[in-house]
């Protein structure tokens, strides 16, 4: 079973998804390196947009407003993931796609749609408990 | 049909849920069943628990065999985890979508996410009552929509009902201010529900007093039914660990919600470990889930990761039914709680029952402070500054290294006052219908 985790902040450790067999593998798609697992580290946007995001992230109101714009961190993660061929390859083979955090959900949602159109029956879950339950059902 | 009295108990969080309030719910239904009542529980489907809090089958096995559990569908968006079923606007604008979806709750019951459960609860309560007449209905929050079956059965059939608030609906127990969700409709519903309730239960006197001030005419029915500790397969009264000289092991056990002062705790731990030779080779083992609903808290995950080099290990969740085994591996426990004079928490009682040193890492004004005031094995931080936390941890380390077997036993004996059954027995006796209860 191949599990692809869409987590901009690299939220993954051994307790997140206990491995069932040696055939199981996990790939974390992230903006940051992740220990002890295969990780696809995406190029984080830099330059003016990053400076705007940092400035607007200082207050709660500005953060909420930012979420309505294309500078929303979920959108930026989606764009970076779409541009990366390694992500496309991993998703094409995935049995399960997991978004453990809010900012990974949009990329996981688009992956679910694309995989559905390609005739793949990939399960897409939000949160690790839901992912663990999905694995139980898939392997039952 | 049995002649025994019949309790209908409504709890969103019920085993095998791992949510915090589940232990009080389990203890309450078991206590009624042991007192000779037939008990029916209305709760949510297993799948919803599997995909959110996770499940604890060992805890589920603790449900009294006489308890009938009825699981009712609950179409609540916060628990819809299959992303492929989400509309695009939910994936793209999660916060806006949530706001726009609120009307589905509000037209039924003024509680975000859960209000839409009301019609299902009413139908289920009526089905249960028609099949086996209910003598008493208890709803336990949160969510507060759990109060609906009792209120509904009272209105339709005159059944007595009890509201087990545990904490509060309108009051933010951490800030002491009204919740942002405490809109006027909540006040109206609270009055409406309380007006017909036989009793209204709270976990501590501070919360009860707040409600008395809100509804002075209803003070006579408001009672404190404190939390307590439950003892399952592995005893909580653990012995002093032989290996403590080789390196103390501190433990935190519980859901690490955003209110837990984890970051100052980890900083305090680092300072204490660097400055105190008693803590050389020591470890802080953190057990539990990182956040509710399974979505990880980024800040906390990163903080725990950074703290690994200072002897902090994240051990994940542990079954409550076997929690005594976990305590057996520790020398001291860390009571890290959110700030608020209304905050007690359930784990303070369980920690006390172990008899091992408890280091309290929370604001001194918390209601939990009162619980441990007379404890022979408690150390509290003066404030949530890392320096004060470090001092408290160092003091707890000295206590953990010096505590004798008889001192441990003395602390355990002191804590027996917090056994859960001692809180529930008087209420069960008071609520028994006039016909006798057979065992």
Coordinates of C-alpha atoms in Angstrom, one line a residue:
Chain A
X1 CA 0.0 0.0 0.0
X2 CA 1.3 3.5 -0.9
X3 CA 0.2 6.4 1.3
X4 CA 0.8 9.9 0.2
X5 CA 0.6 12.6 2.9
X6 CA 0.0 16.2 1.8
X7 CA 1.5 18.2 4.7
X8 CA 3.1 21.6 4.1
X9 CA 4.5 21.5 7.6
X10 CA 5.8 17.9 7.4
X11 CA 3.5 16.6 10.2
X12 CA 4.5 12.9 10.3
X13 CA 6.1 10.6 12.7
X14 CA 6.1 6.8 13.4
X15 CA 2.9 7.1 15.5
X16 CA 0.9 8.8 12.7
X17 CA 0.4 5.7 10.6
X18 CA 1.7 2.4 11.9
X19 CA 3.2 0.4 9.1
X20 CA 1.4 -2.9 8.4
X21 CA 4.0 -4.7 6.3
X22 CA 7.3 -4.2 4.4
X23 CA 5.3 -3.6 1.2
X24 CA 3.7 -0.5 2.7
X25 CA 5.3 2.8 2.0
X26 CA 4.7 6.4 2.9
X27 CA 5.6 9.5 1.0
X28 CA 5.3 12.9 2.6
X29 CA 4.8 15.9 0.4
X30 CA 6.0 18.9 2.3
X31 CA 7.7 22.3 2.2
X32 CA 10.2 21.0 4.9
X33 CA 12.4 17.9 5.2
X34 CA 10.8 15.1 7.3
X35 CA 12.9 12.6 9.2
X36 CA 12.7 8.8 8.8
X37 CA 10.4 8.8 5.8
X38 CA 10.5 9.4 2.0
X39 CA 9.8 13.0 1.6
X40 CA 9.2 15.1 -1.5
X41 CA 10.3 18.6 -0.4
X42 CA 8.6 21.2 -2.5
X43 CA 10.1 24.5 -3.5
X44 CA 8.6 27.1 -1.1
X45 CA 7.6 30.3 -2.8
X46 CA 10.0 33.2 -2.1
X47 CA 10.2 36.9 -3.0
X48 CA 7.5 39.5 -2.8
X49 CA 4.6 37.0 -2.2
X50 CA 6.4 35.5 0.8
X51 CA 7.1 38.9 2.3
X52 CA 3.5 39.9 1.9
X53 CA 2.4 36.6 3.6
X54 CA 4.8 37.1 6.5
X55 CA 3.6 40.7 7.0
X56 CA -0.1 39.7 6.9
X57 CA 0.4 36.7 9.2
X58 CA 1.2 39.0 12.2
X59 CA -2.5 39.7 13.0
X60 CA -5.5 37.4 13.2
X61 CA -7.7 39.5 11.0
X62 CA -5.0 39.8 8.3
X63 CA -4.4 36.1 8.4
X64 CA -8.1 35.4 7.8
X65 CA -8.1 37.9 4.9
X66 CA -5.1 36.2 3.5
X67 CA -6.9 33.0 3.3
X68 CA -9.4 34.5 0.8
X69 CA -6.6 35.4 -1.6
X70 CA -4.4 33.3 -3.9
X71 CA -1.7 33.8 -1.2
X72 CA -3.5 31.4 1.1
X73 CA -1.0 28.8 2.3
X74 CA -3.2 25.9 1.1
X75 CA -3.3 27.4 -2.4
X76 CA 0.4 28.0 -2.4
X77 CA 1.0 24.4 -1.4
X78 CA -1.4 23.1 -4.1
X79 CA 0.5 25.2 -6.8
X80 CA 3.9 23.9 -5.6
X81 CA 2.6 20.3 -5.6
X82 CA 1.1 20.6 -9.1
X83 CA 4.4 21.9 -10.5
X84 CA 6.4 18.9 -9.2
X85 CA 6.5 15.8 -11.3
X86 CA 7.5 13.6 -8.3
X87 CA 4.2 14.4 -6.7
X88 CA 2.2 13.5 -9.8
X89 CA 4.0 10.2 -10.0
X90 CA 3.5 9.4 -6.3
X91 CA -0.2 10.3 -6.5
X92 CA -0.7 8.2 -9.6
X93 CA 0.3 5.1 -7.6
X94 CA -1.3 6.1 -4.2
X95 CA -3.9 3.9 -2.5
X96 CA -4.5 6.5 0.2
X97 CA -4.0 10.3 0.2
X98 CA -4.0 12.0 3.6
X99 CA -4.2 15.7 4.6
X100 CA -3.2 15.8 8.3
X101 CA -3.6 19.6 8.4
X102 CA -5.8 22.3 7.0
X103 CA -3.3 23.6 4.5
X104 CA -2.9 20.1 2.9
X105 CA -6.6 19.7 2.3
X106 CA -7.0 21.6 -0.9
X107 CA -4.1 19.7 -2.6
X108 CA -5.6 16.4 -1.4
X109 CA -9.1 17.4 -2.7
X110 CA -7.7 18.2 -6.2
X111 CA -5.8 14.9 -6.1
X112 CA -9.0 13.0 -5.3
X113 CA -10.7 14.7 -8.2
X114 CA -7.9 14.0 -10.7
X115 CA -7.5 10.4 -9.5
X116 CA -11.3 9.9 -9.8
X117 CA -11.2 11.2 -13.4
X118 CA -8.4 8.8 -14.2
X119 CA -10.5 5.9 -12.9
X120 CA -8.5 5.4 -9.8
X121 CA -10.4 4.5 -6.6
X122 CA -8.0 6.2 -4.2
X123 CA -9.2 7.0 -0.7
X124 CA -8.6 10.6 0.5
X125 CA -8.8 11.4 4.2
X126 CA -8.5 14.4 6.5
X127 CA -6.6 13.7 9.7
X128 CA -4.5 10.7 10.8
X129 CA -7.3 8.9 12.8
X130 CA -9.5 8.9 9.7
X131 CA -6.5 7.6 7.7
X132 CA -5.8 4.8 10.2
X133 CA -9.5 3.8 10.0
X134 CA -9.3 3.9 6.2
X135 CA -6.3 1.6 6.2
X136 CA -8.1 -0.8 8.4
X137 CA -11.0 -0.9 5.9
X138 CA -8.8 -1.2 2.9
X139 CA -6.7 -4.0 4.4
X140 CA -9.7 -5.9 6.0
Chain B
X1 CA -40.6 -5.8 30.2
X2 CA -38.5 -5.3 33.3
X3 CA -39.9 -3.6 36.4
X4 CA -36.6 -2.0 37.0
X5 CA -36.3 1.8 36.5
X6 CA -35.1 2.8 33.1
X7 CA -32.4 5.5 32.4
X8 CA -32.0 7.0 29.0
X9 CA -28.5 8.5 28.8
X10 CA -27.4 10.7 25.9
X11 CA -23.7 11.2 25.3
X12 CA -22.0 12.1 22.0
X13 CA -18.7 10.9 23.6
X14 CA -19.2 7.3 24.8
X15 CA -16.8 4.3 24.5
X16 CA -15.1 3.4 22.4
X17 CA -14.5 7.1 22.0
X18 CA -11.2 8.4 23.4
X19 CA -12.6 11.9 24.0
X20 CA -12.0 13.4 27.5
X21 CA -15.6 13.3 28.8
X22 CA -16.1 9.7 28.0
X23 CA -14.9 8.4 31.4
X24 CA -17.6 10.3 33.3
X25 CA -20.2 9.0 30.9
X26 CA -19.0 5.5 31.2
X27 CA -18.8 5.7 35.0
X28 CA -22.3 7.2 35.2
X29 CA -24.1 4.6 33.2
X30 CA -22.2 1.8 34.9
X31 CA -23.1 3.2 38.3
X32 CA -26.8 3.3 37.4
X33 CA -26.7 -0.2 36.0
X34 CA -25.0 -1.5 39.1
X35 CA -27.7 0.2 41.2
X36 CA -30.3 -1.9 39.5
X37 CA -31.4 0.3 36.6
X38 CA -32.0 -0.7 33.0
X39 CA -29.8 1.7 31.0
X40 CA -30.1 2.8 27.3
X41 CA -27.4 5.0 25.8
X42 CA -27.9 7.2 22.8
X43 CA -24.6 8.0 21.1
X44 CA -22.9 8.3 17.7
X45 CA -21.9 5.6 15.2
X46 CA -18.6 3.8 15.8
X47 CA -17.2 4.9 12.4
X48 CA -17.5 8.6 13.4
X49 CA -15.3 7.8 16.5
X50 CA -12.8 5.7 14.5
X51 CA -12.2 8.6 12.2
X52 CA -12.0 11.4 14.8
X53 CA -11.0 10.7 18.4
X54 CA -9.9 7.1 17.6
X55 CA -11.2 4.2 19.5
X56 CA -10.3 2.4 22.7
X57 CA -11.8 -1.1 22.6
X58 CA -10.6 -2.0 26.1
X59 CA -12.6 0.9 27.4
X60 CA -15.6 -0.3 25.5
X61 CA -15.3 -3.6 27.1
X62 CA -15.8 -1.8 30.5
X63 CA -19.5 -1.0 29.6
X64 CA -21.8 -2.8 32.0
X65 CA -23.4 -5.8 30.2
X66 CA -26.8 -4.5 31.1
X67 CA -26.3 -1.2 29.2
X68 CA -28.0 -1.1 25.8
X69 CA -26.1 1.2 23.4
X70 CA -28.1 2.7 20.5
X71 CA -26.0 4.4 17.9
X72 CA -27.7 7.2 15.9
X73 CA -26.5 8.8 12.6
X74 CA -25.0 12.2 13.1
X75 CA -24.4 14.1 9.8
X76 CA -21.9 16.6 11.3
X77 CA -19.4 18.2 9.0
X78 CA -16.5 18.4 11.4
X79 CA -16.5 14.6 11.4
X80 CA -16.8 14.1 7.6
X81 CA -13.2 13.2 6.9
X82 CA -13.6 11.8 3.4
X83 CA -12.2 14.7 1.4
X84 CA -13.5 13.4 -1.9
X85 CA -17.0 14.1 -0.7
X86 CA -16.3 17.7 0.2
X87 CA -17.5 20.5 -2.0
X88 CA -14.7 22.5 -3.5
X89 CA -15.5 25.6 -1.5
X90 CA -14.9 23.6 1.7
X91 CA -11.5 22.5 0.6
X92 CA -10.5 26.0 -0.6
X93 CA -12.2 28.2 1.9
X94 CA -12.7 26.0 5.0
X95 CA -13.4 28.8 7.4
X96 CA -16.0 30.6 5.1
X97 CA -17.6 27.3 4.2
X98 CA -18.0 26.5 7.9
X99 CA -19.6 29.8 8.6
X100 CA -22.1 29.5 5.6
X101 CA -23.0 26.0 6.8
X102 CA -24.0 27.1 10.3
X103 CA -27.7 27.7 9.4
X104 CA -28.2 23.9 9.3
X105 CA -27.5 23.8 13.0
X106 CA -29.0 27.1 14.1
X107 CA -32.5 26.5 12.7
X108 CA -32.7 23.4 14.9
X109 CA -30.6 24.1 18.0
X110 CA -28.1 26.9 18.6
X111 CA -24.9 24.9 18.7
X112 CA -22.5 25.0 15.8
X113 CA -21.8 21.6 14.2
X114 CA -24.1 19.7 16.5
X115 CA -27.5 21.5 16.4
X116 CA -28.5 19.5 13.3
X117 CA -28.4 16.3 15.5
X118 CA -31.6 17.3 17.3
X119 CA -34.3 15.7 15.1
X120 CA -32.5 12.4 15.1
X121 CA -32.2 12.5 18.9
X122 CA -35.8 13.3 19.4
X123 CA -37.0 10.5 17.1
X124 CA -34.6 8.0 18.8
X125 CA -35.7 9.1 22.3
X126 CA -39.3 8.6 21.4
X127 CA -38.6 5.1 19.9
X128 CA -36.8 4.1 23.1
X129 CA -39.5 5.4 25.4
X130 CA -42.3 3.7 23.5
X131 CA -40.4 0.4 23.5
X132 CA -39.5 0.6 27.2
X133 CA -40.8 3.6 29.2
X134 CA -38.1 5.9 30.5
X135 CA -38.1 7.0 34.2
X136 CA -35.1 9.3 34.0
X137 CA -33.2 10.9 31.1
X138 CA -29.7 12.3 31.5
X139 CA -27.9 14.2 28.9
X140 CA -24.2 15.0 29.2
X141 CA -22.4 17.8 27.5
X142 CA -20.7 18.6 25.4
X143 CA -22.2 18.9 22.9
X144 CA -25.2 20.5 24.6
X145 CA -27.6 19.0 22.1
X146 CA -27.2 15.9 24.2
X147 CA -29.8 17.6 26.6
X148 CA -32.5 17.4 24.0
X149 CA -33.8 13.8 24.5
X150 CA -34.4 14.5 28.2
X151 CA -36.1 17.8 27.6
X152 CA -38.1 16.3 24.7
X153 CA -39.3 13.3 26.8
X154 CA -40.2 15.6 29.7
X155 CA -42.3 17.8 27.4
X156 CA -44.0 14.9 25.6
X157 CA -44.3 12.3 28.3
X158 CA -43.4 14.0 31.6
X159 CA -40.2 12.1 32.1
X160 CA -37.8 13.6 34.7
X161 CA -34.5 14.8 33.2
X162 CA -31.0 15.8 34.4
X163 CA -28.5 18.0 32.6
X164 CA -24.9 17.0 33.2
X165 CA -23.1 20.1 32.0
X166 CA -19.7 19.0 33.3
X167 CA -18.4 22.4 32.3
X168 CA -20.5 25.1 30.8
X169 CA -22.3 26.1 27.6
X170 CA -22.1 29.9 27.7
X171 CA -19.0 30.3 29.8
X172 CA -15.5 29.9 28.4
X173 CA -13.9 28.1 31.4
X174 CA -10.5 29.2 30.3
X175 CA -11.0 32.9 29.9
X176 CA -13.9 33.3 32.3
X177 CA -15.8 35.3 29.7
X178 CA -18.9 34.3 27.7
X179 CA -18.2 32.1 24.7
X180 CA -18.4 33.8 21.3
X181 CA -21.1 31.2 20.5
X182 CA -23.2 32.3 23.5
X183 CA -25.7 34.2 21.3
X184 CA -29.1 35.2 22.8
X185 CA -30.7 32.0 21.5
X186 CA -28.3 29.9 23.6
X187 CA -29.4 31.9 26.7
X188 CA -33.1 31.2 25.8
X189 CA -32.5 27.5 25.3
X190 CA -30.5 27.2 28.5
X191 CA -33.3 28.7 30.5
X192 CA -35.9 26.6 28.7
X193 CA -33.9 23.4 29.3
X194 CA -33.0 24.2 32.9
X195 CA -36.6 25.2 33.8
X196 CA -37.8 21.6 33.5
X197 CA -34.7 19.8 34.7
X198 CA -34.8 17.9 38.0
X199 CA -31.1 18.5 38.5
X200 CA -28.3 20.3 36.7
X201 CA -24.8 19.0 37.4
X202 CA -21.4 20.8 37.2
X203 CA -17.9 19.5 37.9
X204 CA -16.9 22.2 40.4
X205 CA -18.3 24.9 42.5
X206 CA -16.8 27.8 40.6
X207 CA -18.8 26.7 37.5
X208 CA -21.9 26.1 39.6
X209 CA -21.7 29.6 41.1
X210 CA -21.4 31.2 37.7
X211 CA -24.6 29.5 36.6
X212 CA -26.4 30.4 39.8
X213 CA -25.6 34.0 39.0
X214 CA -27.0 33.6 35.5
X215 CA -30.2 31.8 36.7
X216 CA -30.7 32.7 40.4
X217 CA -34.2 31.2 40.5
X218 CA -32.9 27.7 39.6
X219 CA -30.1 27.5 42.2
X220 CA -31.8 24.8 44.1
X221 CA -31.5 22.2 41.3
X222 CA -27.8 23.0 40.5
X223 CA -25.4 20.6 42.0
X224 CA -21.7 19.8 42.0
X225 CA -21.0 16.3 40.9
X226 CA -17.2 16.4 40.8
X227 CA -15.2 14.2 38.5
X228 CA -13.2 11.4 40.1
X229 CA -10.9 8.6 39.2
X230 CA -11.9 5.3 37.7
X231 CA -9.9 2.2 38.3
X232 CA -9.8 -0.4 35.6
X233 CA -7.8 -3.5 35.0
X234 CA -4.4 -2.1 36.0
X235 CA -4.5 -0.5 39.5
X236 CA -3.7 3.2 39.7
X237 CA -2.0 2.9 43.1
X238 CA 1.4 2.1 41.6
X239 CA 4.6 1.4 43.7
X240 CA 7.7 3.5 43.8
X241 CA 9.8 2.5 40.8
X242 CA 13.1 0.7 41.7
X243 CA 14.9 2.1 38.6
X244 CA 14.3 5.8 39.5
X245 CA 17.9 6.3 40.5
X246 CA 19.0 5.5 37.0
X247 CA 17.0 8.5 35.6
X248 CA 13.6 9.9 36.6
X249 CA 10.7 9.5 34.2
X250 CA 8.1 12.2 34.3
X251 CA 4.8 11.7 32.4
X252 CA 2.1 13.8 30.9
X253 CA -1.0 11.8 30.0
X254 CA -4.0 13.4 28.2
X255 CA -5.1 15.0 25.0
X256 CA -2.7 17.9 24.1
X257 CA -5.3 20.5 23.2
X258 CA -4.4 24.0 22.2
X259 CA -5.1 25.1 25.7
X260 CA -2.3 23.0 27.3
X261 CA 0.8 25.2 28.0
X262 CA 3.0 22.7 26.2
X263 CA 5.6 25.2 24.9
X264 CA 6.4 26.8 28.3
X265 CA 6.3 23.3 29.9
X266 CA 9.0 22.0 27.4
X267 CA 11.1 25.1 27.9
X268 CA 10.8 24.7 31.7
X269 CA 11.7 21.1 31.4
X270 CA 14.8 22.0 29.3
X271 CA 15.9 24.6 31.9
X272 CA 15.4 22.2 34.8
X273 CA 17.2 19.4 33.1
X274 CA 20.2 21.5 32.3
X275 CA 20.5 23.0 35.8
X276 CA 19.5 20.2 38.2
X277 CA 21.7 17.1 38.6
X278 CA 18.7 15.2 39.9
X279 CA 17.3 15.3 36.4
X280 CA 20.4 14.0 34.6
X281 CA 19.3 11.2 32.3
X282 CA 15.7 12.0 33.1
X283 CA 12.9 11.7 30.5
X284 CA 9.5 13.4 30.0
X285 CA 7.2 11.0 28.3
X286 CA 4.1 12.6 26.7
X287 CA 1.1 10.4 26.1
X288 CA -2.0 11.3 24.2
X289 CA -3.3 12.8 21.0
X290 CA -2.0 16.0 19.6
X291 CA -5.2 18.0 19.4
X292 CA -8.9 17.0 19.1
X293 CA -10.4 15.6 15.9
X294 CA -7.1 14.1 14.8
X295 CA -5.8 17.2 12.8
X296 CA -2.4 17.7 14.2
X297 CA -1.3 21.0 15.9
X298 CA 1.7 22.2 13.9
X299 CA 3.2 24.3 16.7
X300 CA 3.0 21.5 19.2
X301 CA 4.3 18.9 16.8
X302 CA 7.3 21.0 16.1
X303 CA 7.9 21.9 19.8
X304 CA 7.9 18.2 20.7
X305 CA 10.2 17.4 17.9
X306 CA 12.7 20.1 19.0
X307 CA 12.5 18.8 22.6
X308 CA 13.6 15.3 21.8
X309 CA 17.2 16.3 22.4
X310 CA 16.2 17.2 25.9
X311 CA 14.8 13.8 26.8
X312 CA 11.2 14.5 25.7
X313 CA 9.5 11.6 24.0
X314 CA 6.0 11.6 22.4
X315 CA 4.5 8.2 23.1
X316 CA 1.1 8.6 21.4
X317 CA -2.3 7.5 22.9
X318 CA -2.6 4.9 25.7
X319 CA -5.7 2.9 26.5
X320 CA -7.5 4.2 29.6
X321 CA -8.3 0.7 30.7
X322 CA -4.6 -0.1 30.9
X323 CA -3.4 3.3 32.1
X324 CA -2.2 1.9 35.4
X325 CA 0.6 0.1 33.4
X326 CA 1.7 3.4 32.0
X327 CA 1.7 5.1 35.5
X328 CA 3.8 2.1 36.7
X329 CA 6.6 3.2 34.4
X330 CA 6.7 6.8 35.8
X331 CA 8.2 8.5 38.8
X332 CA 6.2 11.8 38.7
X333 CA 3.3 13.2 36.6
X334 CA 2.9 16.6 35.0
X335 CA -0.5 18.3 35.4
X336 CA -0.4 20.7 32.5
X337 CA -3.7 22.5 32.1
X338 CA -5.1 25.5 30.3
X339 CA -5.5 28.6 32.4
X340 CA -8.9 29.5 34.0
X341 CA -10.4 29.5 37.5
X342 CA -13.1 27.2 36.3
X343 CA -10.8 24.5 35.0
X344 CA -10.5 21.3 37.0
X345 CA -9.9 18.5 34.5
X346 CA -10.5 14.9 35.1
X347 CA -6.9 13.8 35.2
X348 CA -6.1 15.6 38.4
X349 CA -8.0 12.9 40.3
X350 CA -6.3 10.1 38.5
X351 CA -2.9 11.7 39.0
X352 CA -3.7 12.0 42.7
X353 CA -4.7 8.3 42.9
X354 CA -1.3 7.2 41.7
X355 CA 0.3 8.7 44.9
X356 CA 3.3 9.8 42.9
X357 CA 4.5 13.5 42.9
X358 CA 2.3 15.7 40.8
X359 CA 3.9 18.8 39.4
X360 CA 1.1 21.3 38.5
X361 CA 1.9 23.4 35.5
X362 CA -1.1 25.7 35.2
X363 CA -2.3 29.0 36.4
X364 CA -2.5 28.9 40.3
X365 CA -6.1 30.2 40.1
X366 CA -7.3 27.1 38.4
X367 CA -10.0 25.1 40.3
X368 CA -7.5 22.1 40.1
X369 CA -5.3 23.9 42.6
X370 CA -8.1 23.4 45.2
X371 CA -8.2 19.7 44.6
X372 CA -4.5 19.2 45.3
X373 CA -4.2 21.8 48.1
X374 CA -4.0 19.1 50.9
X375 CA -2.1 16.6 48.8
X376 CA 1.1 15.2 50.4
X377 CA 2.7 14.8 47.0
X378 CA 2.1 17.9 45.0
X379 CA 4.3 20.7 43.8
X380 CA 2.9 23.7 41.9
X381 CA 4.5 26.3 39.6
X382 CA 4.1 29.9 40.8
X383 CA 3.5 31.0 37.2
X384 CA 3.7 29.8 33.7
X385 CA 7.1 31.3 33.1
X386 CA 9.7 28.7 32.1
X387 CA 11.9 29.6 35.1
X388 CA 9.0 29.0 37.6
X389 CA 8.1 25.8 35.8
X390 CA 11.7 24.6 35.9
X391 CA 11.8 25.3 39.7
X392 CA 8.6 23.2 40.2
X393 CA 9.9 20.4 38.1
X394 CA 13.2 20.4 40.2
X395 CA 11.2 20.3 43.4
X396 CA 9.1 17.4 42.1
X397 CA 12.3 15.6 41.1
X398 CA 13.6 15.8 44.7
X399 CA 10.2 14.5 45.9
X400 CA 10.2 11.7 43.3
X401 CA 13.7 10.6 44.4
X402 CA 13.0 10.7 48.1
X403 CA 9.4 9.4 48.3
X404 CA 9.3 6.2 50.4
X405 CA 6.9 3.4 49.9
X406 CA 4.9 4.4 53.0
X407 CA 4.7 8.0 51.8
X408 CA 3.5 6.8 48.4
X409 CA 0.8 4.7 50.2
X410 CA -0.2 7.7 52.3
X411 CA -0.7 9.8 49.2
X412 CA -2.8 7.1 47.6
X413 CA -4.9 6.7 50.8
X414 CA -5.5 10.5 50.8
X415 CA -6.7 10.4 47.2
X416 CA -9.4 7.7 47.8
X417 CA -11.8 10.6 48.5
X418 CA -11.8 11.3 44.8
X419 CA -13.0 7.8 43.7
X420 CA -15.7 8.4 41.1
X421 CA -18.4 6.3 42.8
X422 CA -18.3 8.5 45.9
X423 CA -19.5 11.4 43.7
X424 CA -22.3 9.5 41.9
X425 CA -23.9 7.3 44.6
X426 CA -25.8 10.1 46.4
X427 CA -27.3 11.4 43.1
X428 CA -28.4 7.9 42.0
X429 CA -30.2 7.4 45.3
X430 CA -31.9 10.8 45.1
X431 CA -33.1 10.3 41.5
X432 CA -34.5 6.8 42.0
X433 CA -38.2 6.7 41.2
X434 CA -40.6 6.0 44.1
X435 CA -41.0 2.3 43.3
X436 CA -38.1 0.3 44.7
X437 CA -35.0 -0.5 42.8
X438 CA -34.2 -4.2 42.7
X439 CA -30.6 -5.2 42.3

